[in-house]
């Protein structure tokens, strides 16, 4: 008689019923409601609206993927490190939903009362709830003191996510309109943003792909050297950018032009220059924190 083989698939119901699973289910619900409300009324347009819709849809889809993988127990079969991937995505989801929660009402909330305004307020509310849900997930899944886990679950790993996200926002502002081609010093600032962004992305990819062993030097030493380089580069950019954008002696504009008052909800070119200066300072602070934590990793291991 032929032998019949029965394949048994074990499911992990705890992935859905546990505290983290419940938070993820709520995040799926909140992001789904947010983009559904906006799509129902077609209440988005231009790049700002596209970003909000992309953020909600992307977070919804990837959270469903994470839930499905953990429910089916397929973590070991995934081509990424499951100790690093979910926490990395959750941190990006925090920043994406937070940005959508700020951008959407700022650009699209109707001043007149009506059904459309109610839908927009509801979408913004659910976007904020999704942000809170992802913050809770990051808080629950990040590395605890003494816990052995993936690098991305540690404070330096989460800071890498913040560094890349802030750099992406800088790229958006600096390219529309191009504000770096007037002087070589401004091109240097752009190169600083690009170099540090690329290196941070490389670190994230190495961790999520479990490829840190490919480096010719110890991973923790590479992190410290890179963090120190980034601090020095950003420290120079935080000085150079304002000098050549806001100092009249170097062709800058120190005061906000009057035409910026007529831009309604859009940012004028001068506002974007100021935003870049602020975000450069923010990223410098983040890199300093990253350097401190990375140096501690070396001293602890030594």
PDB file of C-alpha atoms in Angstrom:
ATOM      1  CA  UNK A   1       0.000   0.000   0.000  1.00  0.00           C
ATOM      2  CA  UNK A   2       1.284   3.511  -0.792  1.00  0.00           C
ATOM      3  CA  UNK A   3       2.417   5.495   2.202  1.00  0.00           C
ATOM      4  CA  UNK A   4       0.441   8.682   2.699  1.00  0.00           C
ATOM      5  CA  UNK A   5       2.282  11.568   4.279  1.00  0.00           C
ATOM      6  CA  UNK A   6       0.382  14.165   6.185  1.00  0.00           C
ATOM      7  CA  UNK A   7       1.887  17.626   6.408  1.00  0.00           C
ATOM      8  CA  UNK A   8       0.976  19.327   9.650  1.00  0.00           C
ATOM      9  CA  UNK A   9       1.205  23.091   9.769  1.00  0.00           C
ATOM     10  CA  UNK A  10       1.583  24.498  13.236  1.00  0.00           C
ATOM     11  CA  UNK A  11       0.112  27.904  13.838  1.00  0.00           C
ATOM     12  CA  UNK A  12       0.981  30.307  16.605  1.00  0.00           C
ATOM     13  CA  UNK A  13      -2.217  31.825  17.943  1.00  0.00           C
ATOM     14  CA  UNK A  14      -0.174  33.763  20.479  1.00  0.00           C
ATOM     15  CA  UNK A  15       1.029  35.958  17.614  1.00  0.00           C
ATOM     16  CA  UNK A  16      -2.509  37.334  17.431  1.00  0.00           C
ATOM     17  CA  UNK A  17      -3.720  37.047  21.013  1.00  0.00           C
ATOM     18  CA  UNK A  18      -0.580  38.201  22.828  1.00  0.00           C
ATOM     19  CA  UNK A  19      -0.026  41.863  23.812  1.00  0.00           C
ATOM     20  CA  UNK A  20       2.182  42.599  20.783  1.00  0.00           C
ATOM     21  CA  UNK A  21      -0.225  40.779  18.466  1.00  0.00           C
ATOM     22  CA  UNK A  22      -3.176  42.802  19.734  1.00  0.00           C
ATOM     23  CA  UNK A  23      -1.251  46.046  19.244  1.00  0.00           C
ATOM     24  CA  UNK A  24      -0.426  45.012  15.679  1.00  0.00           C
ATOM     25  CA  UNK A  25      -4.056  44.131  14.968  1.00  0.00           C
ATOM     26  CA  UNK A  26      -5.071  47.572  16.230  1.00  0.00           C
ATOM     27  CA  UNK A  27      -2.424  49.161  13.984  1.00  0.00           C
ATOM     28  CA  UNK A  28      -3.848  47.250  11.011  1.00  0.00           C
ATOM     29  CA  UNK A  29      -7.352  48.463  11.896  1.00  0.00           C
ATOM     30  CA  UNK A  30      -6.335  52.085  12.409  1.00  0.00           C
ATOM     31  CA  UNK A  31      -4.282  52.389   9.206  1.00  0.00           C
ATOM     32  CA  UNK A  32      -7.001  50.634   7.203  1.00  0.00           C
ATOM     33  CA  UNK A  33      -9.669  53.029   8.467  1.00  0.00           C
ATOM     34  CA  UNK A  34      -7.424  56.040   7.826  1.00  0.00           C
ATOM     35  CA  UNK A  35      -6.733  55.343   4.156  1.00  0.00           C
ATOM     36  CA  UNK A  36     -10.276  54.034   3.567  1.00  0.00           C
ATOM     37  CA  UNK A  37     -11.841  57.273   4.794  1.00  0.00           C
ATOM     38  CA  UNK A  38      -9.555  59.374   2.630  1.00  0.00           C
ATOM     39  CA  UNK A  39      -9.988  57.126  -0.415  1.00  0.00           C
ATOM     40  CA  UNK A  40     -13.785  57.114  -0.030  1.00  0.00           C
ATOM     41  CA  UNK A  41     -13.909  60.889  -0.379  1.00  0.00           C
ATOM     42  CA  UNK A  42     -10.881  61.096  -2.695  1.00  0.00           C
ATOM     43  CA  UNK A  43      -9.630  63.726  -0.264  1.00  0.00           C
ATOM     44  CA  UNK A  44      -5.962  63.732  -1.231  1.00  0.00           C
ATOM     45  CA  UNK A  45      -3.875  65.139  -4.056  1.00  0.00           C
ATOM     46  CA  UNK A  46      -0.346  66.208  -4.942  1.00  0.00           C
ATOM     47  CA  UNK A  47       2.759  64.704  -3.386  1.00  0.00           C
ATOM     48  CA  UNK A  48       1.757  65.471   0.198  1.00  0.00           C
ATOM     49  CA  UNK A  49      -1.447  63.477  -0.176  1.00  0.00           C
ATOM     50  CA  UNK A  50       0.338  60.677  -1.998  1.00  0.00           C
ATOM     51  CA  UNK A  51       2.797  60.384   0.887  1.00  0.00           C
ATOM     52  CA  UNK A  52       0.013  60.134   3.467  1.00  0.00           C
ATOM     53  CA  UNK A  53      -1.816  57.455   1.496  1.00  0.00           C
ATOM     54  CA  UNK A  54       1.410  55.548   0.872  1.00  0.00           C
ATOM     55  CA  UNK A  55       2.304  55.662   4.566  1.00  0.00           C
ATOM     56  CA  UNK A  56      -1.037  54.254   5.700  1.00  0.00           C
ATOM     57  CA  UNK A  57      -1.203  51.599   2.972  1.00  0.00           C
ATOM     58  CA  UNK A  58       2.420  50.519   3.397  1.00  0.00           C
ATOM     59  CA  UNK A  59       2.132  50.209   7.178  1.00  0.00           C
ATOM     60  CA  UNK A  60      -1.153  48.319   6.809  1.00  0.00           C
ATOM     61  CA  UNK A  61       0.313  45.830   4.303  1.00  0.00           C
ATOM     62  CA  UNK A  62       3.605  45.161   6.095  1.00  0.00           C
ATOM     63  CA  UNK A  63       1.925  44.784   9.491  1.00  0.00           C
ATOM     64  CA  UNK A  64      -0.397  42.190   7.966  1.00  0.00           C
ATOM     65  CA  UNK A  65       2.677  40.428   6.562  1.00  0.00           C
ATOM     66  CA  UNK A  66       4.364  40.383   9.976  1.00  0.00           C
ATOM     67  CA  UNK A  67       1.219  39.022  11.609  1.00  0.00           C
ATOM     68  CA  UNK A  68       0.846  36.350   8.919  1.00  0.00           C
ATOM     69  CA  UNK A  69       4.461  35.203   9.185  1.00  0.00           C
ATOM     70  CA  UNK A  70       4.368  34.953  12.969  1.00  0.00           C
ATOM     71  CA  UNK A  71       0.944  33.281  12.986  1.00  0.00           C
ATOM     72  CA  UNK A  72       2.154  30.650  10.498  1.00  0.00           C
ATOM     73  CA  UNK A  73       5.478  30.231  12.314  1.00  0.00           C
ATOM     74  CA  UNK A  74       7.525  31.025   9.220  1.00  0.00           C
ATOM     75  CA  UNK A  75      10.070  33.324  10.858  1.00  0.00           C
ATOM     76  CA  UNK A  76      12.987  30.975  10.239  1.00  0.00           C
ATOM     77  CA  UNK A  77      12.086  30.627   6.564  1.00  0.00           C
ATOM     78  CA  UNK A  78      12.149  34.345   5.875  1.00  0.00           C
ATOM     79  CA  UNK A  79      15.222  35.729   4.073  1.00  0.00           C
ATOM     80  CA  UNK A  80      15.700  38.381   6.765  1.00  0.00           C
ATOM     81  CA  UNK A  81      16.614  38.408  10.437  1.00  0.00           C
ATOM     82  CA  UNK A  82      13.326  38.227  12.321  1.00  0.00           C
ATOM     83  CA  UNK A  83      15.059  39.614  15.414  1.00  0.00           C
ATOM     84  CA  UNK A  84      15.666  42.835  13.488  1.00  0.00           C
ATOM     85  CA  UNK A  85      13.006  43.184  10.780  1.00  0.00           C
ATOM     86  CA  UNK A  86       9.763  43.690  12.804  1.00  0.00           C
ATOM     87  CA  UNK A  87      11.259  46.288  15.157  1.00  0.00           C
ATOM     88  CA  UNK A  88      12.899  48.108  12.232  1.00  0.00           C
ATOM     89  CA  UNK A  89       9.608  48.283  10.374  1.00  0.00           C
ATOM     90  CA  UNK A  90       7.698  49.325  13.518  1.00  0.00           C
ATOM     91  CA  UNK A  91      10.066  52.252  14.044  1.00  0.00           C
ATOM     92  CA  UNK A  92       9.681  53.359  10.442  1.00  0.00           C
ATOM     93  CA  UNK A  93       5.899  52.993  10.843  1.00  0.00           C
ATOM     94  CA  UNK A  94       5.992  55.317  13.864  1.00  0.00           C
ATOM     95  CA  UNK A  95       7.728  58.019  11.837  1.00  0.00           C
ATOM     96  CA  UNK A  96       5.617  57.499   8.702  1.00  0.00           C
ATOM     97  CA  UNK A  97       2.273  57.605  10.514  1.00  0.00           C
ATOM     98  CA  UNK A  98       3.431  60.522  12.645  1.00  0.00           C
ATOM     99  CA  UNK A  99       4.391  62.496   9.548  1.00  0.00           C
ATOM    100  CA  UNK A 100       1.064  61.630   7.891  1.00  0.00           C
ATOM    101  CA  UNK A 101      -0.793  62.708  11.038  1.00  0.00           C
ATOM    102  CA  UNK A 102       0.887  66.119  10.772  1.00  0.00           C
ATOM    103  CA  UNK A 103       0.920  66.600   7.009  1.00  0.00           C
ATOM    104  CA  UNK A 104      -2.651  65.523   6.230  1.00  0.00           C
ATOM    105  CA  UNK A 105      -4.523  68.016   8.448  1.00  0.00           C
ATOM    106  CA  UNK A 106      -1.963  70.730   7.663  1.00  0.00           C
ATOM    107  CA  UNK A 107      -2.501  70.449   3.901  1.00  0.00           C
ATOM    108  CA  UNK A 108      -6.004  69.068   3.461  1.00  0.00           C
ATOM    109  CA  UNK A 109      -8.244  69.815   6.454  1.00  0.00           C
ATOM    110  CA  UNK A 110     -11.150  71.919   5.205  1.00  0.00           C
ATOM    111  CA  UNK A 111     -11.837  75.149   7.069  1.00  0.00           C
ATOM    112  CA  UNK A 112     -15.564  74.895   6.333  1.00  0.00           C
ATOM    113  CA  UNK A 113     -17.672  72.525   8.357  1.00  0.00           C
ATOM    114  CA  UNK A 114     -19.256  69.680   6.449  1.00  0.00           C
ATOM    115  CA  UNK A 115     -19.156  65.966   5.703  1.00  0.00           C
ATOM    116  CA  UNK A 116     -15.763  66.146   3.995  1.00  0.00           C
ATOM    117  CA  UNK A 117     -14.202  67.881   7.011  1.00  0.00           C
ATOM    118  CA  UNK A 118     -15.656  65.213   9.306  1.00  0.00           C
ATOM    119  CA  UNK A 119     -14.070  62.481   7.196  1.00  0.00           C
ATOM    120  CA  UNK A 120     -10.730  64.304   7.242  1.00  0.00           C
ATOM    121  CA  UNK A 121     -10.826  64.740  11.025  1.00  0.00           C
ATOM    122  CA  UNK A 122     -11.670  61.054  11.447  1.00  0.00           C
ATOM    123  CA  UNK A 123      -8.809  60.008   9.141  1.00  0.00           C
ATOM    124  CA  UNK A 124      -6.375  62.194  11.073  1.00  0.00           C
ATOM    125  CA  UNK A 125      -7.604  60.733  14.363  1.00  0.00           C
ATOM    126  CA  UNK A 126      -7.096  57.151  13.212  1.00  0.00           C
ATOM    127  CA  UNK A 127      -3.668  58.073  11.846  1.00  0.00           C
ATOM    128  CA  UNK A 128      -2.733  59.389  15.298  1.00  0.00           C
ATOM    129  CA  UNK A 129      -4.079  56.201  16.889  1.00  0.00           C
ATOM    130  CA  UNK A 130      -1.950  54.146  14.484  1.00  0.00           C
ATOM    131  CA  UNK A 131       1.087  56.187  15.513  1.00  0.00           C
ATOM    132  CA  UNK A 132       0.383  55.448  19.179  1.00  0.00           C
ATOM    133  CA  UNK A 133      -0.065  51.740  18.381  1.00  0.00           C
ATOM    134  CA  UNK A 134       3.309  51.542  16.637  1.00  0.00           C
ATOM    135  CA  UNK A 135       4.959  53.458  19.482  1.00  0.00           C
ATOM    136  CA  UNK A 136       3.571  50.854  21.880  1.00  0.00           C
ATOM    137  CA  UNK A 137       4.911  48.052  19.666  1.00  0.00           C
ATOM    138  CA  UNK A 138       8.391  49.580  19.603  1.00  0.00           C
ATOM    139  CA  UNK A 139       8.297  50.050  23.361  1.00  0.00           C
ATOM    140  CA  UNK A 140       7.217  46.439  23.929  1.00  0.00           C
ATOM    141  CA  UNK A 141       9.651  44.805  21.500  1.00  0.00           C
ATOM    142  CA  UNK A 142      12.793  46.891  21.948  1.00  0.00           C
ATOM    143  CA  UNK A 143      15.752  45.420  23.789  1.00  0.00           C
ATOM    144  CA  UNK A 144      15.498  45.376  27.577  1.00  0.00           C
ATOM    145  CA  UNK A 145      18.586  45.704  29.841  1.00  0.00           C
ATOM    146  CA  UNK A 146      20.537  42.448  29.795  1.00  0.00           C
ATOM    147  CA  UNK A 147      18.427  40.947  27.001  1.00  0.00           C
ATOM    148  CA  UNK A 148      20.178  39.310  24.053  1.00  0.00           C
ATOM    149  CA  UNK A 149      18.426  40.411  20.868  1.00  0.00           C
ATOM    150  CA  UNK A 150      19.032  41.948  17.441  1.00  0.00           C
ATOM    151  CA  UNK A 151      20.990  45.176  17.035  1.00  0.00           C
ATOM    152  CA  UNK A 152      18.008  47.015  15.532  1.00  0.00           C
ATOM    153  CA  UNK A 153      16.059  46.488  18.765  1.00  0.00           C
ATOM    154  CA  UNK A 154      18.661  48.466  20.710  1.00  0.00           C
ATOM    155  CA  UNK A 155      18.716  52.253  21.096  1.00  0.00           C
ATOM    156  CA  UNK A 156      21.500  52.737  18.481  1.00  0.00           C
ATOM    157  CA  UNK A 157      19.559  50.565  16.035  1.00  0.00           C
ATOM    158  CA  UNK A 158      16.394  52.608  16.481  1.00  0.00           C
ATOM    159  CA  UNK A 159      18.410  55.807  16.115  1.00  0.00           C
ATOM    160  CA  UNK A 160      19.618  54.544  12.712  1.00  0.00           C
ATOM    161  CA  UNK A 161      15.998  54.502  11.580  1.00  0.00           C
ATOM    162  CA  UNK A 162      15.484  58.075  12.770  1.00  0.00           C
ATOM    163  CA  UNK A 163      18.673  59.205  11.022  1.00  0.00           C
ATOM    164  CA  UNK A 164      17.600  57.807   7.659  1.00  0.00           C
ATOM    165  CA  UNK A 165      14.058  59.151   7.939  1.00  0.00           C
ATOM    166  CA  UNK A 166      15.208  62.671   8.809  1.00  0.00           C
ATOM    167  CA  UNK A 167      17.684  62.530   5.925  1.00  0.00           C
ATOM    168  CA  UNK A 168      14.866  61.568   3.545  1.00  0.00           C
ATOM    169  CA  UNK A 169      12.866  64.612   4.652  1.00  0.00           C
ATOM    170  CA  UNK A 170      15.942  66.777   4.061  1.00  0.00           C
ATOM    171  CA  UNK A 171      16.267  65.329   0.541  1.00  0.00           C
ATOM    172  CA  UNK A 172      12.638  66.237  -0.201  1.00  0.00           C
ATOM    173  CA  UNK A 173      13.131  69.845   0.883  1.00  0.00           C
ATOM    174  CA  UNK A 174      16.550  70.320  -0.697  1.00  0.00           C
ATOM    175  CA  UNK A 175      15.459  69.049  -4.125  1.00  0.00           C
ATOM    176  CA  UNK A 176      12.194  70.972  -4.560  1.00  0.00           C
ATOM    177  CA  UNK A 177      13.357  73.485  -5.616  1.00  0.00           C
ATOM    178  CA  UNK A 178      17.067  72.579  -5.834  1.00  0.00           C
ATOM    179  CA  UNK A 179      18.777  74.692  -3.177  1.00  0.00           C
ATOM    180  CA  UNK A 180      22.279  73.235  -3.216  1.00  0.00           C
ATOM    181  CA  UNK A 181      23.701  74.283  -6.593  1.00  0.00           C
ATOM    182  CA  UNK A 182      24.353  77.952  -5.841  1.00  0.00           C
ATOM    183  CA  UNK A 183      27.667  77.382  -4.050  1.00  0.00           C
ATOM    184  CA  UNK A 184      30.185  74.583  -3.585  1.00  0.00           C
ATOM    185  CA  UNK A 185      29.707  74.776   0.188  1.00  0.00           C
ATOM    186  CA  UNK A 186      26.027  73.879  -0.251  1.00  0.00           C
ATOM    187  CA  UNK A 187      27.009  70.960  -2.487  1.00  0.00           C
ATOM    188  CA  UNK A 188      29.275  69.837   0.338  1.00  0.00           C
ATOM    189  CA  UNK A 189      26.276  69.860   2.689  1.00  0.00           C
ATOM    190  CA  UNK A 190      24.351  67.719   0.221  1.00  0.00           C
ATOM    191  CA  UNK A 191      27.244  65.264   0.089  1.00  0.00           C
ATOM    192  CA  UNK A 192      27.216  65.097   3.896  1.00  0.00           C
ATOM    193  CA  UNK A 193      23.530  64.185   3.912  1.00  0.00           C
ATOM    194  CA  UNK A 194      24.052  61.571   1.190  1.00  0.00           C
ATOM    195  CA  UNK A 195      27.139  59.924   2.727  1.00  0.00           C
ATOM    196  CA  UNK A 196      25.623  59.624   6.201  1.00  0.00           C
ATOM    197  CA  UNK A 197      22.295  58.420   4.801  1.00  0.00           C
ATOM    198  CA  UNK A 198      23.960  55.724   2.694  1.00  0.00           C
ATOM    199  CA  UNK A 199      26.067  54.476   5.591  1.00  0.00           C
ATOM    200  CA  UNK A 200      23.044  54.321   7.905  1.00  0.00           C
ATOM    201  CA  UNK A 201      21.093  52.387   5.280  1.00  0.00           C
ATOM    202  CA  UNK A 202      24.028  49.997   4.857  1.00  0.00           C
ATOM    203  CA  UNK A 203      24.064  49.325   8.604  1.00  0.00           C
ATOM    204  CA  UNK A 204      20.326  48.629   8.610  1.00  0.00           C
ATOM    205  CA  UNK A 205      20.613  46.292   5.613  1.00  0.00           C
ATOM    206  CA  UNK A 206      23.541  44.432   7.184  1.00  0.00           C
ATOM    207  CA  UNK A 207      21.564  43.904  10.386  1.00  0.00           C
ATOM    208  CA  UNK A 208      18.251  42.955   8.795  1.00  0.00           C
ATOM    209  CA  UNK A 209      20.042  40.687   6.318  1.00  0.00           C
ATOM    210  CA  UNK A 210      22.318  39.213   9.009  1.00  0.00           C
ATOM    211  CA  UNK A 211      25.392  40.163   6.987  1.00  0.00           C
ATOM    212  CA  UNK A 212      27.418  41.966   9.662  1.00  0.00           C
ATOM    213  CA  UNK A 213      30.074  39.247   9.415  1.00  0.00           C
ATOM    214  CA  UNK A 214      30.926  40.461   5.924  1.00  0.00           C
ATOM    215  CA  UNK A 215      32.701  43.509   7.327  1.00  0.00           C
ATOM    216  CA  UNK A 216      36.517  43.298   7.471  1.00  0.00           C
ATOM    217  CA  UNK A 217      36.493  44.809  10.984  1.00  0.00           C
ATOM    218  CA  UNK A 218      34.466  44.216  14.132  1.00  0.00           C
ATOM    219  CA  UNK A 219      30.895  45.469  13.705  1.00  0.00           C
ATOM    220  CA  UNK A 220      30.872  47.508  16.923  1.00  0.00           C
ATOM    221  CA  UNK A 221      34.096  49.292  15.962  1.00  0.00           C
ATOM    222  CA  UNK A 222      32.680  50.045  12.527  1.00  0.00           C
ATOM    223  CA  UNK A 223      29.587  51.557  14.171  1.00  0.00           C
ATOM    224  CA  UNK A 224      31.622  53.801  16.445  1.00  0.00           C
ATOM    225  CA  UNK A 225      33.917  54.974  13.642  1.00  0.00           C
ATOM    226  CA  UNK A 226      30.946  55.703  11.398  1.00  0.00           C
ATOM    227  CA  UNK A 227      29.048  57.531  14.168  1.00  0.00           C
ATOM    228  CA  UNK A 228      32.094  59.708  14.888  1.00  0.00           C
ATOM    229  CA  UNK A 229      32.485  60.512  11.179  1.00  0.00           C
ATOM    230  CA  UNK A 230      28.779  61.384  10.912  1.00  0.00           C
ATOM    231  CA  UNK A 231      28.958  63.691  13.946  1.00  0.00           C
ATOM    232  CA  UNK A 232      31.917  65.566  12.464  1.00  0.00           C
ATOM    233  CA  UNK A 233      30.275  65.863   9.044  1.00  0.00           C
ATOM    234  CA  UNK A 234      26.919  67.015  10.405  1.00  0.00           C
ATOM    235  CA  UNK A 235      28.638  69.447  12.796  1.00  0.00           C
ATOM    236  CA  UNK A 236      30.230  71.123   9.773  1.00  0.00           C
ATOM    237  CA  UNK A 237      26.944  71.097   7.817  1.00  0.00           C
ATOM    238  CA  UNK A 238      24.984  72.630  10.694  1.00  0.00           C
ATOM    239  CA  UNK A 239      27.366  75.617  10.500  1.00  0.00           C
ATOM    240  CA  UNK A 240      27.877  75.884   6.743  1.00  0.00           C
ATOM    241  CA  UNK A 241      24.224  75.586   5.631  1.00  0.00           C
ATOM    242  CA  UNK A 242      22.897  78.651   7.532  1.00  0.00           C
ATOM    243  CA  UNK A 243      25.940  80.752   6.621  1.00  0.00           C
ATOM    244  CA  UNK A 244      25.435  80.313   2.875  1.00  0.00           C
ATOM    245  CA  UNK A 245      21.619  80.376   2.955  1.00  0.00           C
ATOM    246  CA  UNK A 246      20.817  83.130   5.463  1.00  0.00           C
ATOM    247  CA  UNK A 247      23.900  85.369   5.510  1.00  0.00           C
ATOM    248  CA  UNK A 248      23.534  88.243   3.061  1.00  0.00           C
ATOM    249  CA  UNK A 249      27.328  88.487   2.658  1.00  0.00           C
ATOM    250  CA  UNK A 250      27.317  84.999   1.115  1.00  0.00           C
ATOM    251  CA  UNK A 251      24.277  85.583  -1.075  1.00  0.00           C
ATOM    252  CA  UNK A 252      21.740  84.338   1.454  1.00  0.00           C
ATOM    253  CA  UNK A 253      18.392  85.744   2.538  1.00  0.00           C
ATOM    254  CA  UNK A 254      18.279  86.448   6.283  1.00  0.00           C
ATOM    255  CA  UNK A 255      14.601  87.431   6.477  1.00  0.00           C
ATOM    256  CA  UNK A 256      11.518  85.586   5.338  1.00  0.00           C
ATOM    257  CA  UNK A 257      10.326  87.051   2.009  1.00  0.00           C
ATOM    258  CA  UNK A 258       6.902  88.649   1.913  1.00  0.00           C
ATOM    259  CA  UNK A 259       5.709  86.345  -0.880  1.00  0.00           C
ATOM    260  CA  UNK A 260       5.871  83.427   1.556  1.00  0.00           C
ATOM    261  CA  UNK A 261       2.784  84.837   3.279  1.00  0.00           C
ATOM    262  CA  UNK A 262       0.753  84.224   0.136  1.00  0.00           C
ATOM    263  CA  UNK A 263       1.603  80.532  -0.209  1.00  0.00           C
ATOM    264  CA  UNK A 264      -1.489  79.414   1.725  1.00  0.00           C
ATOM    265  CA  UNK A 265      -0.568  75.986   3.158  1.00  0.00           C
ATOM    266  CA  UNK A 266       2.446  75.295   0.956  1.00  0.00           C
ATOM    267  CA  UNK A 267       5.972  75.922   2.169  1.00  0.00           C
ATOM    268  CA  UNK A 268       7.892  78.514   0.192  1.00  0.00           C
ATOM    269  CA  UNK A 269      11.541  78.048  -0.753  1.00  0.00           C
ATOM    270  CA  UNK A 270      12.792  80.053   2.255  1.00  0.00           C
ATOM    271  CA  UNK A 271      10.698  77.953   4.656  1.00  0.00           C
ATOM    272  CA  UNK A 272      12.263  74.802   3.216  1.00  0.00           C
ATOM    273  CA  UNK A 273      15.758  76.237   3.690  1.00  0.00           C
ATOM    274  CA  UNK A 274      14.935  76.909   7.338  1.00  0.00           C
ATOM    275  CA  UNK A 275      13.470  73.428   7.725  1.00  0.00           C
ATOM    276  CA  UNK A 276      16.692  71.913   6.337  1.00  0.00           C
ATOM    277  CA  UNK A 277      18.758  73.880   8.850  1.00  0.00           C
ATOM    278  CA  UNK A 278      16.553  72.670  11.715  1.00  0.00           C
ATOM    279  CA  UNK A 279      16.547  69.057  10.528  1.00  0.00           C
ATOM    280  CA  UNK A 280      20.331  69.156  10.148  1.00  0.00           C
ATOM    281  CA  UNK A 281      20.607  70.170  13.804  1.00  0.00           C
ATOM    282  CA  UNK A 282      18.123  67.455  14.776  1.00  0.00           C
ATOM    283  CA  UNK A 283      20.106  64.780  12.956  1.00  0.00           C
ATOM    284  CA  UNK A 284      23.335  66.043  14.536  1.00  0.00           C
ATOM    285  CA  UNK A 285      21.792  65.490  17.976  1.00  0.00           C
ATOM    286  CA  UNK A 286      20.635  62.016  16.940  1.00  0.00           C
ATOM    287  CA  UNK A 287      24.109  61.115  15.659  1.00  0.00           C
ATOM    288  CA  UNK A 288      25.692  62.359  18.903  1.00  0.00           C
ATOM    289  CA  UNK A 289      23.348  60.079  20.862  1.00  0.00           C
ATOM    290  CA  UNK A 290      24.228  57.261  18.467  1.00  0.00           C
ATOM    291  CA  UNK A 291      27.950  57.877  19.032  1.00  0.00           C
ATOM    292  CA  UNK A 292      27.522  57.790  22.820  1.00  0.00           C
ATOM    293  CA  UNK A 293      25.628  54.493  22.751  1.00  0.00           C
ATOM    294  CA  UNK A 294      27.982  52.956  20.171  1.00  0.00           C
ATOM    295  CA  UNK A 295      31.033  53.915  22.265  1.00  0.00           C
ATOM    296  CA  UNK A 296      29.396  52.320  25.297  1.00  0.00           C
ATOM    297  CA  UNK A 297      29.029  49.079  23.344  1.00  0.00           C
ATOM    298  CA  UNK A 298      32.783  48.996  22.735  1.00  0.00           C
ATOM    299  CA  UNK A 299      33.726  49.775  26.330  1.00  0.00           C
ATOM    300  CA  UNK A 300      31.234  47.230  27.697  1.00  0.00           C
ATOM    301  CA  UNK A 301      32.616  44.474  25.463  1.00  0.00           C
ATOM    302  CA  UNK A 302      36.245  45.418  26.182  1.00  0.00           C
TER     303      UNK A 302
END
